[in-house]
Amino acid sequence: MPVVTRMANGQYIMVFEMVGQANTPNNYKVSANPESWNAGSGGTTIDNGGSPFVITLPDGRLAYNSYGSGDIRLNTTNGAGAWTPVRTTMPRGYSRMLQYVTGTGRVLILSVDGFWVDARNSVYYGDVDLGHSAGPYYKLVNRRSGKALDVYQANPQDGAQVVQWADNGGHNQHWH
């Protein structure tokens, strides 16, 4: 089940599952041509479990999800480097889908249990704010210190350290 999206740098990223391998690795490849992929390479593993899905957000970040976790993983470097997990309220599910919702700036998540479930297959849905939702954002400033509430090093993970910092106008100082 390959899924391809065009990245902010004009190249393409394809995510796919490596069926028949232990723990079903979810890999990706990058190409300048969406119809030409290096067939001799198995790509780079992001996580395991199958059913990977990736989209490019309007700000250029990549949002990724798979059957292995209900969490979203974000990448800010066109597929290179770390994929940072962001907690969601979604359970893991087989057929995953992510959709950026223009009107709200949030990401819709859909999933189903899987074709092997011997019962009615439920569809689960939820959405997640990845830091750029529509609606008012607020800056929280300490009256005594004059410093803004800041997520340390702009860490997108739940439980990230929150500190007071000089007002720099960063996204990590805006609260929704």
Short mmCIF file of C-alpha atoms in Angstrom, two decimals:
data_model
loop_
_atom_site.label_atom_id
_atom_site.label_comp_id
_atom_site.label_asym_id
_atom_site.label_seq_id
_atom_site.Cartn_x
_atom_site.Cartn_y
_atom_site.Cartn_z
CA MET A 1 0.00 0.00 0.00
CA PRO A 2 2.30 2.81 -1.15
CA VAL A 3 1.28 6.38 -0.37
CA VAL A 4 3.07 9.26 -2.12
CA THR A 5 3.05 12.99 -1.36
CA ARG A 6 4.98 15.92 -2.81
CA MET A 7 7.22 17.57 -0.22
CA ALA A 8 7.94 21.27 0.24
CA ASN A 9 11.29 20.93 -1.57
CA GLY A 10 9.55 19.62 -4.73
CA GLN A 11 10.67 16.01 -4.25
CA TYR A 12 8.33 13.14 -3.46
CA ILE A 13 8.20 10.77 -0.53
CA MET A 14 6.64 7.32 -0.72
CA VAL A 15 5.78 5.30 2.40
CA PHE A 16 5.08 1.58 2.14
CA GLU A 17 4.98 -1.58 4.23
CA MET A 18 7.52 -4.39 3.79
CA VAL A 19 5.11 -7.34 3.73
CA GLY A 20 6.59 -10.71 4.65
CA GLN A 21 9.36 -9.26 6.82
CA ALA A 22 9.44 -9.60 10.61
CA ASN A 23 7.30 -6.96 12.38
CA THR A 24 6.25 -5.49 8.98
CA PRO A 25 8.62 -2.51 8.68
CA ASN A 26 7.13 0.72 7.35
CA ASN A 27 9.71 2.29 5.07
CA TYR A 28 10.05 5.37 2.92
CA LYS A 29 11.95 6.46 -0.17
CA VAL A 30 12.50 9.92 -1.66
CA SER A 31 12.55 10.65 -5.40
CA ALA A 32 12.53 13.64 -7.72
CA ASN A 33 10.12 11.74 -10.00
CA PRO A 34 6.89 10.29 -8.53
CA GLU A 35 6.94 7.52 -11.17
CA SER A 36 10.54 6.44 -10.64
CA TRP A 37 11.76 4.81 -7.43
CA ASN A 38 14.99 2.92 -6.78
CA ALA A 39 13.66 -0.66 -6.95
CA GLY A 40 16.98 -2.00 -5.63
CA SER A 41 16.59 -0.20 -2.30
CA GLY A 42 14.24 -1.19 0.51
CA GLY A 43 14.21 2.38 1.75
CA THR A 44 14.50 3.66 5.31
CA THR A 45 12.39 2.32 8.20
CA ILE A 46 10.21 4.78 10.14
CA ASP A 47 8.38 2.28 12.36
CA ASN A 48 6.67 -1.13 12.19
CA GLY A 49 3.19 -2.56 11.87
CA GLY A 50 2.01 -1.87 8.32
CA SER A 51 -0.58 0.47 6.84
CA PRO A 52 1.59 3.64 6.64
CA PHE A 53 0.18 6.99 5.53
CA VAL A 54 1.89 10.37 4.96
CA ILE A 55 0.75 13.87 3.98
CA THR A 56 2.49 17.19 3.47
CA LEU A 57 1.07 19.99 5.60
CA PRO A 58 0.77 23.55 4.21
CA ASP A 59 3.80 24.66 6.24
CA GLY A 60 5.95 21.92 4.64
CA ARG A 61 6.03 19.50 7.58
CA LEU A 62 5.32 15.85 6.89
CA ALA A 63 2.66 14.11 9.02
CA TYR A 64 2.89 10.30 9.19
CA ASN A 65 0.86 7.55 10.85
CA SER A 66 0.65 3.77 10.67
CA TYR A 67 -1.02 0.73 12.21
CA GLY A 68 1.85 0.52 14.71
CA SER A 69 0.59 3.51 16.73
CA GLY A 70 -2.28 5.94 17.12
CA ASP A 71 0.25 8.77 17.37
CA ILE A 72 1.22 11.07 14.49
CA ARG A 73 4.91 11.50 13.63
CA LEU A 74 6.13 14.83 12.27
CA ASN A 75 9.17 15.50 10.13
CA THR A 76 10.44 19.00 9.36
CA THR A 77 13.35 18.10 7.06
CA ASN A 78 11.72 16.59 3.94
CA GLY A 79 11.99 13.02 5.23
CA ALA A 80 15.57 13.21 6.51
CA GLY A 81 16.33 12.94 10.21
CA ALA A 82 13.93 12.43 13.09
CA TRP A 83 10.21 11.72 12.94
CA THR A 84 8.90 13.26 16.18
CA PRO A 85 5.86 11.53 17.75
CA VAL A 86 2.84 13.65 18.72
CA ARG A 87 0.26 11.96 20.95
CA THR A 88 -3.34 11.68 19.71
CA THR A 89 -6.47 10.24 21.28
CA MET A 90 -6.83 7.72 18.45
CA PRO A 91 -6.41 3.99 18.95
CA ARG A 92 -4.13 2.18 16.54
CA GLY A 93 -6.00 0.97 13.50
CA TYR A 94 -5.32 -0.82 10.24
CA SER A 95 -6.52 1.30 7.31
CA ARG A 96 -5.24 4.75 8.27
CA MET A 97 -5.96 8.07 6.58
CA LEU A 98 -4.80 11.60 7.38
CA GLN A 99 -6.42 14.71 5.89
CA TYR A 100 -5.49 18.33 6.50
CA VAL A 101 -8.68 20.35 7.11
CA THR A 102 -8.23 23.80 5.56
CA GLY A 103 -11.05 25.46 7.52
CA THR A 104 -9.64 24.51 10.92
CA GLY A 105 -5.94 23.87 10.35
CA ARG A 106 -6.31 20.54 12.13
CA VAL A 107 -5.56 17.05 10.80
CA LEU A 108 -8.43 14.54 10.54
CA ILE A 109 -7.51 10.93 11.35
CA LEU A 110 -9.61 7.96 10.18
CA SER A 111 -8.91 4.27 10.83
CA VAL A 112 -10.63 0.88 10.91
CA ASP A 113 -9.86 -2.28 12.88
CA GLY A 114 -8.85 -4.46 9.92
CA PHE A 115 -10.27 -6.94 7.47
CA TRP A 116 -9.37 -9.91 9.71
CA VAL A 117 -11.73 -8.81 12.50
CA ASP A 118 -14.59 -11.28 12.75
CA ALA A 119 -17.20 -8.61 13.47
CA ARG A 120 -18.57 -5.39 12.09
CA ASN A 121 -15.61 -3.21 11.19
CA SER A 122 -15.87 0.07 13.11
CA VAL A 123 -14.55 3.32 11.69
CA TYR A 124 -12.74 5.54 14.20
CA TYR A 125 -12.16 9.22 13.68
CA GLY A 126 -10.55 12.08 15.50
CA ASP A 127 -8.54 15.16 14.82
CA VAL A 128 -5.35 16.65 16.15
CA ASP A 129 -4.00 20.17 16.43
CA LEU A 130 -0.42 20.10 15.16
CA GLY A 131 0.15 23.70 16.17
CA HIS A 132 -1.51 25.74 13.44
CA SER A 133 -5.28 25.47 14.02
CA ALA A 134 -7.72 28.18 13.01
CA GLY A 135 -9.19 30.39 15.69
CA PRO A 136 -7.61 32.68 18.24
CA TYR A 137 -4.20 32.00 19.72
CA TYR A 138 -3.10 33.64 22.93
CA LYS A 139 0.21 34.65 24.44
CA LEU A 140 0.47 34.08 28.19
CA VAL A 141 2.77 36.63 29.83
CA ASN A 142 3.85 36.61 33.48
CA ARG A 143 2.99 40.04 34.94
CA ARG A 144 5.99 40.01 37.24
CA SER A 145 8.74 38.77 34.90
CA GLY A 146 7.26 40.00 31.61
CA LYS A 147 8.26 36.65 30.05
CA ALA A 148 6.01 34.51 27.86
CA LEU A 149 4.98 30.91 28.50
CA ASP A 150 7.14 28.91 26.08
CA VAL A 151 7.42 25.23 25.11
CA TYR A 152 11.13 24.59 25.59
CA GLN A 153 12.95 24.14 22.26
CA ALA A 154 9.55 24.08 20.47
CA ASN A 155 9.17 20.38 21.36
CA PRO A 156 5.82 19.13 19.88
CA GLN A 157 5.53 16.08 22.18
CA ASP A 158 2.96 15.77 24.96
CA GLY A 159 4.61 16.36 28.31
CA ALA A 160 7.25 18.69 26.84
CA GLN A 161 8.89 21.09 29.28
CA VAL A 162 7.22 24.49 29.59
CA VAL A 163 9.33 27.49 30.62
CA GLN A 164 9.20 31.27 30.84
CA TRP A 165 11.17 32.87 28.04
CA ALA A 166 11.66 36.29 26.51
CA ASP A 167 8.87 37.04 24.03
CA ASN A 168 10.24 36.05 20.61
CA GLY A 169 6.94 35.65 18.72
CA GLY A 170 7.60 31.93 18.10
CA HIS A 171 4.82 29.39 17.50
CA ASN A 172 5.89 27.68 20.72
CA GLN A 173 4.69 30.78 22.61
CA HIS A 174 1.17 30.81 21.14
CA TRP A 175 -1.60 28.93 22.95
CA HIS A 176 -4.87 27.77 21.39
#
